[in-house]
Every structure is written in C-alpha cells, then in structure tokens.
Amino acid sequence: HTFETRKLPAGSRVRIVQLSDLHMERFGKRERRMVYLTEGQRPDIIVLTGDYLNDFGGSESRSLALLREIGGRLSRIAPTYAIEGNWDGNEQLQALFDNGVKPVKRWMALKTRTGSRIALGSLVWRAGIATVSGPSGMKGLYSVALCHIPQSLEGVDTGGIDLILAGHTHGGQIRIPIFGALMPDRALVGKCQAGVYRISHSWLYVNRGIGMEGGAPRVRFCCRPEVAVIDIVGR
C-alpha cells in the first residue's frame, strides 16, 4: 500500500512492514513464513501493533521464550517497534523488549538507512477511546501512529497525524463475500474491518493480523493472514 506525501523528498521512500495480532502458541509454519516474507520486503522499520500470545495454560517460561525468539528474529531484519494490545501484559511486552524490540510510548523521530526521516508514535486507548496527541517539535515530518483498537478512534479528531496503523479486528477471521466480516461479536470488528480508511484528518490502515485468538472460531475464511507492507513515498 502506497501513501504519497510532500513531507519526504521527491522520489524517496520509507517502507514499513506492519505485523499485528500474532496470537502465537508456537514458532510454527505460520510464524516462519511471517518472518520470511517480512525479510523479503527489506523494510526500513517493522512495527508490531499488539496481541502477541494465546494463553492455553502452557508454560509461562516457554511463552516468554517464544516472544524473545520472535523479537530477536524481527529486530535482526530491521529496527522493530511495538505497542501493547488488549491481550498483552507487562511481562509479555518486556520479553519482546529484552531481545531488540523497542517500545513506542511517545513520539520519536526516526531516520532510515537511506536518510529519510519520519515521526513514529502511539495512541493510548482507555475505556474504548483513544487519546490523540500529535508529534510535538517534529513539524514537517510525516507522522505514523500505532493504535491497537481501531474502534477507539471513532468520532475522535486525529489532528495532524498522517497515518494510523491498527489491528485487533483480525479482519473478522471469517468473511462472507459482499457481506464482509462475520463474527460472533460484531462489535469486535466495527466499521473499519480491514484495509484503508479515511478518518478525521488521517489515513487509517487496519491489519488483518497473523494468528487466531482462542475465543473465536479457530479458522480463517476469505481472510488470509497479512504481512502489511506500507510504502510512504515522497512526491
């Protein structure tokens, strides 16, 4: 997906790979393919937008080791940044951060290997509503905000943020042609199910995610797992 901007030099490009809702239980075929596809895209940065583990009563130490492994594999490909999802606790997040993944808690200016600069930040959501605060002191930089739950942005003024990357919905996991997402809990999916939307003054991209949560049907239909490739191109 390509987003053009005058905030980057003409002809330059920043490539972001977004991964969301891994819901890992093991490092299996799906996770290996995710890493392989991510590496093949040669991203400038990788962003993770929440919900990293499924909990089925397994060993906590094994689960944390799995997070350290995936964090290390991704951060060796490119600088990798992460926010929390609604399934994530402090211990799980720390396991990611222990092996090269960087937390996104405030706005930061990032410089890619090609010299292009963008602003990266996160939007905090509490009680179902996002708190929006644009980058301060980074005027002129293209701004990318990470926010796990897209529904928390409904009716919110997104200010001067150029692009918001979200997950959470899994695209519905089960989709019916024409009708769209089919879930036991339609509120989980909301209006912004998957793909590109225009909200307030910003673009929003909702990632279908990689895994499947335990409480929903353990199947995907017409809703493949997604490694989202976001190109921000100067014009």
Short mmCIF file of C-alpha atoms in Angstrom, two decimals:
data_model
loop_
_atom_site.label_atom_id
_atom_site.label_comp_id
_atom_site.label_asym_id
_atom_site.label_seq_id
_atom_site.Cartn_x
_atom_site.Cartn_y
_atom_site.Cartn_z
CA HIS A 1 0.00 0.00 0.00
CA THR A 2 1.43 3.37 -1.04
CA PHE A 3 0.84 6.73 0.63
CA GLU A 4 2.26 9.79 -1.10
CA THR A 5 3.46 12.87 0.76
CA ARG A 6 5.31 16.13 0.24
CA LYS A 7 6.92 15.67 3.66
CA LEU A 8 9.58 13.41 2.12
CA PRO A 9 11.98 14.35 -0.69
CA ALA A 10 10.56 13.57 -4.13
CA GLY A 11 11.36 10.02 -5.17
CA SER A 12 12.36 8.85 -1.68
CA ARG A 13 10.62 6.02 0.12
CA VAL A 14 10.18 4.70 3.64
CA ARG A 15 9.00 1.08 3.76
CA ILE A 16 7.19 -0.12 6.89
CA VAL A 17 6.17 -3.71 7.50
CA GLN A 18 3.28 -3.92 9.96
CA LEU A 19 2.57 -7.16 11.83
CA SER A 20 -0.37 -7.46 14.18
CA ASP A 21 -2.27 -9.95 16.33
CA LEU A 22 0.29 -12.75 16.15
CA HIS A 23 -1.60 -14.77 18.82
CA MET A 24 1.32 -17.21 18.92
CA GLU A 25 1.24 -20.63 20.54
CA ARG A 26 4.45 -21.95 18.98
CA PHE A 27 7.05 -20.98 16.42
CA GLY A 28 5.44 -22.94 13.62
CA LYS A 29 4.90 -22.78 9.87
CA ARG A 30 2.81 -19.60 10.02
CA GLU A 31 5.38 -17.74 12.12
CA ARG A 32 8.31 -18.90 9.95
CA ARG A 33 6.52 -17.71 6.83
CA MET A 34 5.77 -14.37 8.50
CA VAL A 35 9.48 -13.82 9.22
CA TYR A 36 10.48 -15.00 5.71
CA LEU A 37 8.02 -12.65 3.98
CA THR A 38 9.00 -9.74 6.22
CA GLU A 39 12.69 -10.20 5.45
CA GLY A 40 11.98 -10.41 1.72
CA GLN A 41 10.37 -6.95 1.73
CA ARG A 42 13.58 -5.29 3.02
CA PRO A 43 11.71 -2.89 5.32
CA ASP A 44 13.22 0.25 6.80
CA ILE A 45 11.29 -0.42 10.02
CA ILE A 46 8.95 -3.08 11.38
CA VAL A 47 6.02 -2.20 13.64
CA LEU A 48 4.01 -4.57 15.84
CA THR A 49 0.51 -3.46 16.84
CA GLY A 50 -0.39 -5.78 19.70
CA ASP A 51 -1.76 -9.16 20.85
CA TYR A 52 1.29 -11.42 20.69
CA LEU A 53 0.37 -14.62 22.55
CA ASN A 54 -2.51 -17.02 23.05
CA ASP A 55 -2.78 -18.46 26.53
CA PHE A 56 -3.85 -22.09 26.61
CA GLY A 57 -2.43 -22.97 30.01
CA GLY A 58 1.07 -23.69 28.71
CA SER A 59 4.36 -22.92 30.41
CA GLU A 60 4.83 -19.22 31.08
CA SER A 61 8.59 -19.51 30.65
CA ARG A 62 8.06 -21.16 27.26
CA SER A 63 5.70 -18.39 26.19
CA LEU A 64 8.16 -15.68 27.19
CA ALA A 65 10.97 -17.52 25.38
CA LEU A 66 8.79 -17.57 22.26
CA LEU A 67 8.37 -13.81 22.46
CA ARG A 68 12.12 -13.31 22.89
CA GLU A 69 12.74 -15.51 19.85
CA ILE A 70 10.31 -13.68 17.58
CA GLY A 71 11.58 -10.32 18.83
CA GLY A 72 15.16 -11.27 18.05
CA ARG A 73 14.36 -12.60 14.58
CA LEU A 74 12.45 -9.49 13.57
CA SER A 75 14.86 -6.94 15.07
CA ARG A 76 17.72 -8.54 13.11
CA ILE A 77 15.83 -7.74 9.89
CA ALA A 78 15.19 -4.05 10.66
CA PRO A 79 14.60 -1.75 13.65
CA THR A 80 11.40 -3.08 15.24
CA TYR A 81 8.91 -1.15 17.37
CA ALA A 82 5.90 -2.41 19.33
CA ILE A 83 2.84 -1.33 21.31
CA GLU A 84 0.58 -3.32 23.60
CA GLY A 85 -2.68 -4.96 22.61
CA ASN A 86 -5.63 -5.81 24.81
CA TRP A 87 -4.22 -9.31 25.47
CA ASP A 88 -0.74 -8.18 26.50
CA GLY A 89 0.68 -7.82 29.99
CA ASN A 90 3.84 -6.06 31.11
CA GLU A 91 5.80 -9.30 31.40
CA GLN A 92 4.97 -10.33 27.83
CA LEU A 93 5.91 -6.92 26.47
CA GLN A 94 9.17 -6.93 28.40
CA ALA A 95 10.07 -10.29 26.83
CA LEU A 96 9.80 -8.64 23.40
CA PHE A 97 11.86 -5.67 24.53
CA ASP A 98 14.55 -7.93 26.03
CA ASN A 99 15.65 -9.04 22.58
CA GLY A 100 15.88 -5.91 20.46
CA VAL A 101 12.28 -4.71 20.01
CA LYS A 102 11.78 -1.09 21.09
CA PRO A 103 8.66 0.18 22.88
CA VAL A 104 6.67 3.07 21.42
CA LYS A 105 5.35 5.19 24.28
CA ARG A 106 5.94 8.69 22.96
CA TRP A 107 6.66 10.36 19.66
CA MET A 108 10.16 9.87 18.26
CA ALA A 109 11.93 10.99 15.11
CA LEU A 110 13.34 8.05 13.14
CA LYS A 111 15.99 8.21 10.46
CA THR A 112 16.10 5.31 8.00
CA ARG A 113 19.21 3.80 6.44
CA THR A 114 18.57 5.88 3.31
CA GLY A 115 18.44 9.12 5.32
CA SER A 116 14.67 9.72 5.22
CA ARG A 117 13.01 10.82 8.47
CA ILE A 118 9.53 10.19 9.86
CA ALA A 119 7.83 10.62 13.23
CA LEU A 120 6.63 7.44 14.97
CA GLY A 121 4.31 7.44 17.98
CA SER A 122 1.45 5.61 19.67
CA LEU A 123 -2.12 6.46 20.59
CA VAL A 124 -3.18 5.36 24.06
CA TRP A 125 -6.65 3.83 24.32
CA ARG A 126 -8.52 3.57 27.59
CA ALA A 127 -12.18 2.72 28.20
CA GLY A 128 -12.60 2.23 24.46
CA ILE A 129 -11.49 5.73 23.46
CA ALA A 130 -8.13 6.77 22.04
CA THR A 131 -6.21 9.72 23.40
CA VAL A 132 -4.79 11.54 20.40
CA SER A 133 -1.70 13.67 20.70
CA GLY A 134 0.25 14.58 17.59
CA PRO A 135 4.04 14.85 17.41
CA SER A 136 5.44 17.90 19.16
CA GLY A 137 8.57 19.61 17.88
CA MET A 138 8.66 17.46 14.72
CA LYS A 139 6.95 19.83 12.32
CA GLY A 140 7.39 18.79 8.73
CA LEU A 141 7.92 15.07 9.43
CA TYR A 142 5.45 12.50 8.11
CA SER A 143 3.74 11.10 11.21
CA VAL A 144 2.83 7.44 11.74
CA ALA A 145 0.88 6.46 14.87
CA LEU A 146 0.32 2.92 16.18
CA CYS A 147 -3.02 2.11 17.84
CA HIS A 148 -4.21 -1.42 18.54
CA ILE A 149 -8.00 -0.92 18.52
CA PRO A 150 -9.42 1.00 15.52
CA GLN A 151 -12.87 1.34 17.14
CA SER A 152 -11.28 3.59 19.77
CA LEU A 153 -10.78 6.20 17.02
CA GLU A 154 -14.48 6.54 16.11
CA GLY A 155 -15.52 10.18 16.49
CA VAL A 156 -12.03 11.23 17.60
CA ASP A 157 -10.22 14.18 16.00
CA THR A 158 -6.91 12.70 14.85
CA GLY A 159 -5.32 16.12 14.43
CA GLY A 160 -2.25 16.35 12.25
CA ILE A 161 -1.38 12.64 12.20
CA ASP A 162 -0.80 11.44 8.64
CA LEU A 163 -1.20 7.66 9.02
CA ILE A 164 -2.51 5.40 11.80
CA LEU A 165 -1.74 1.66 11.80
CA ALA A 166 -4.09 -0.58 13.79
CA GLY A 167 -5.04 -4.24 14.20
CA HIS A 168 -7.34 -6.06 16.65
CA THR A 169 -10.15 -6.96 14.25
CA HIS A 170 -8.44 -9.93 12.51
CA GLY A 171 -10.48 -8.73 9.53
CA GLY A 172 -13.26 -10.81 11.11
CA GLN A 173 -11.35 -14.09 10.50
CA ILE A 174 -14.45 -15.33 8.68
CA ARG A 175 -15.61 -13.14 5.81
CA ILE A 176 -18.57 -13.60 3.52
CA PRO A 177 -18.24 -12.11 0.01
CA ILE A 178 -20.16 -8.82 -0.32
CA PHE A 179 -21.42 -9.00 3.30
CA GLY A 180 -17.97 -8.72 4.89
CA ALA A 181 -16.86 -9.85 8.34
CA LEU A 182 -18.87 -12.49 10.15
CA MET A 183 -18.08 -12.79 13.85
CA PRO A 184 -19.97 -13.90 16.96
CA ASP A 185 -19.15 -10.44 18.32
CA ARG A 186 -19.72 -7.87 15.57
CA ALA A 187 -18.56 -5.10 17.93
CA LEU A 188 -15.07 -6.61 17.75
CA VAL A 189 -14.84 -5.86 14.06
CA GLY A 190 -16.59 -2.49 13.91
CA LYS A 191 -16.91 -0.27 10.85
CA CYS A 192 -13.20 -0.39 10.00
CA GLN A 193 -12.73 -4.10 9.38
CA ALA A 194 -9.57 -4.35 7.27
CA GLY A 195 -7.64 -2.21 4.82
CA VAL A 196 -7.53 1.54 4.19
CA TYR A 197 -9.98 4.10 5.61
CA ARG A 198 -10.10 7.88 5.86
CA ILE A 199 -10.95 9.05 9.38
CA SER A 200 -10.94 12.66 10.51
CA HIS A 201 -7.75 14.15 9.02
CA SER A 202 -5.80 10.88 8.81
CA TRP A 203 -5.41 7.70 6.84
CA LEU A 204 -6.12 4.53 8.84
CA TYR A 205 -4.83 1.10 7.92
CA VAL A 206 -6.38 -1.90 9.73
CA ASN A 207 -4.28 -5.07 9.55
CA ARG A 208 -5.99 -8.50 9.35
CA GLY A 209 -3.34 -9.97 11.63
CA ILE A 210 -1.40 -13.22 11.61
CA GLY A 211 -2.97 -15.60 14.15
CA MET A 212 -6.34 -16.53 15.56
CA GLU A 213 -7.49 -15.89 19.10
CA GLY A 214 -8.71 -18.76 21.23
CA GLY A 215 -12.17 -17.38 21.95
CA ALA A 216 -13.14 -17.04 18.28
CA PRO A 217 -13.63 -19.82 15.72
CA ARG A 218 -10.21 -21.38 15.04
CA VAL A 219 -10.47 -20.79 11.33
CA ARG A 220 -9.99 -18.14 8.68
CA PHE A 221 -12.21 -17.94 5.62
CA CYS A 222 -11.73 -15.36 2.84
CA CYS A 223 -9.46 -13.56 5.31
CA ARG A 224 -5.84 -14.64 4.91
CA PRO A 225 -3.18 -13.70 7.47
CA GLU A 226 -1.43 -10.50 6.49
CA VAL A 227 2.07 -9.07 6.38
CA ALA A 228 1.19 -5.46 5.55
CA VAL A 229 3.73 -3.52 3.50
CA ILE A 230 3.33 0.26 3.75
CA ASP A 231 5.34 2.47 1.39
CA ILE A 232 5.48 6.19 2.21
CA VAL A 233 6.69 7.87 -0.96
CA GLY A 234 7.84 11.45 -1.46
CA ARG A 235 6.41 13.41 -4.38
#
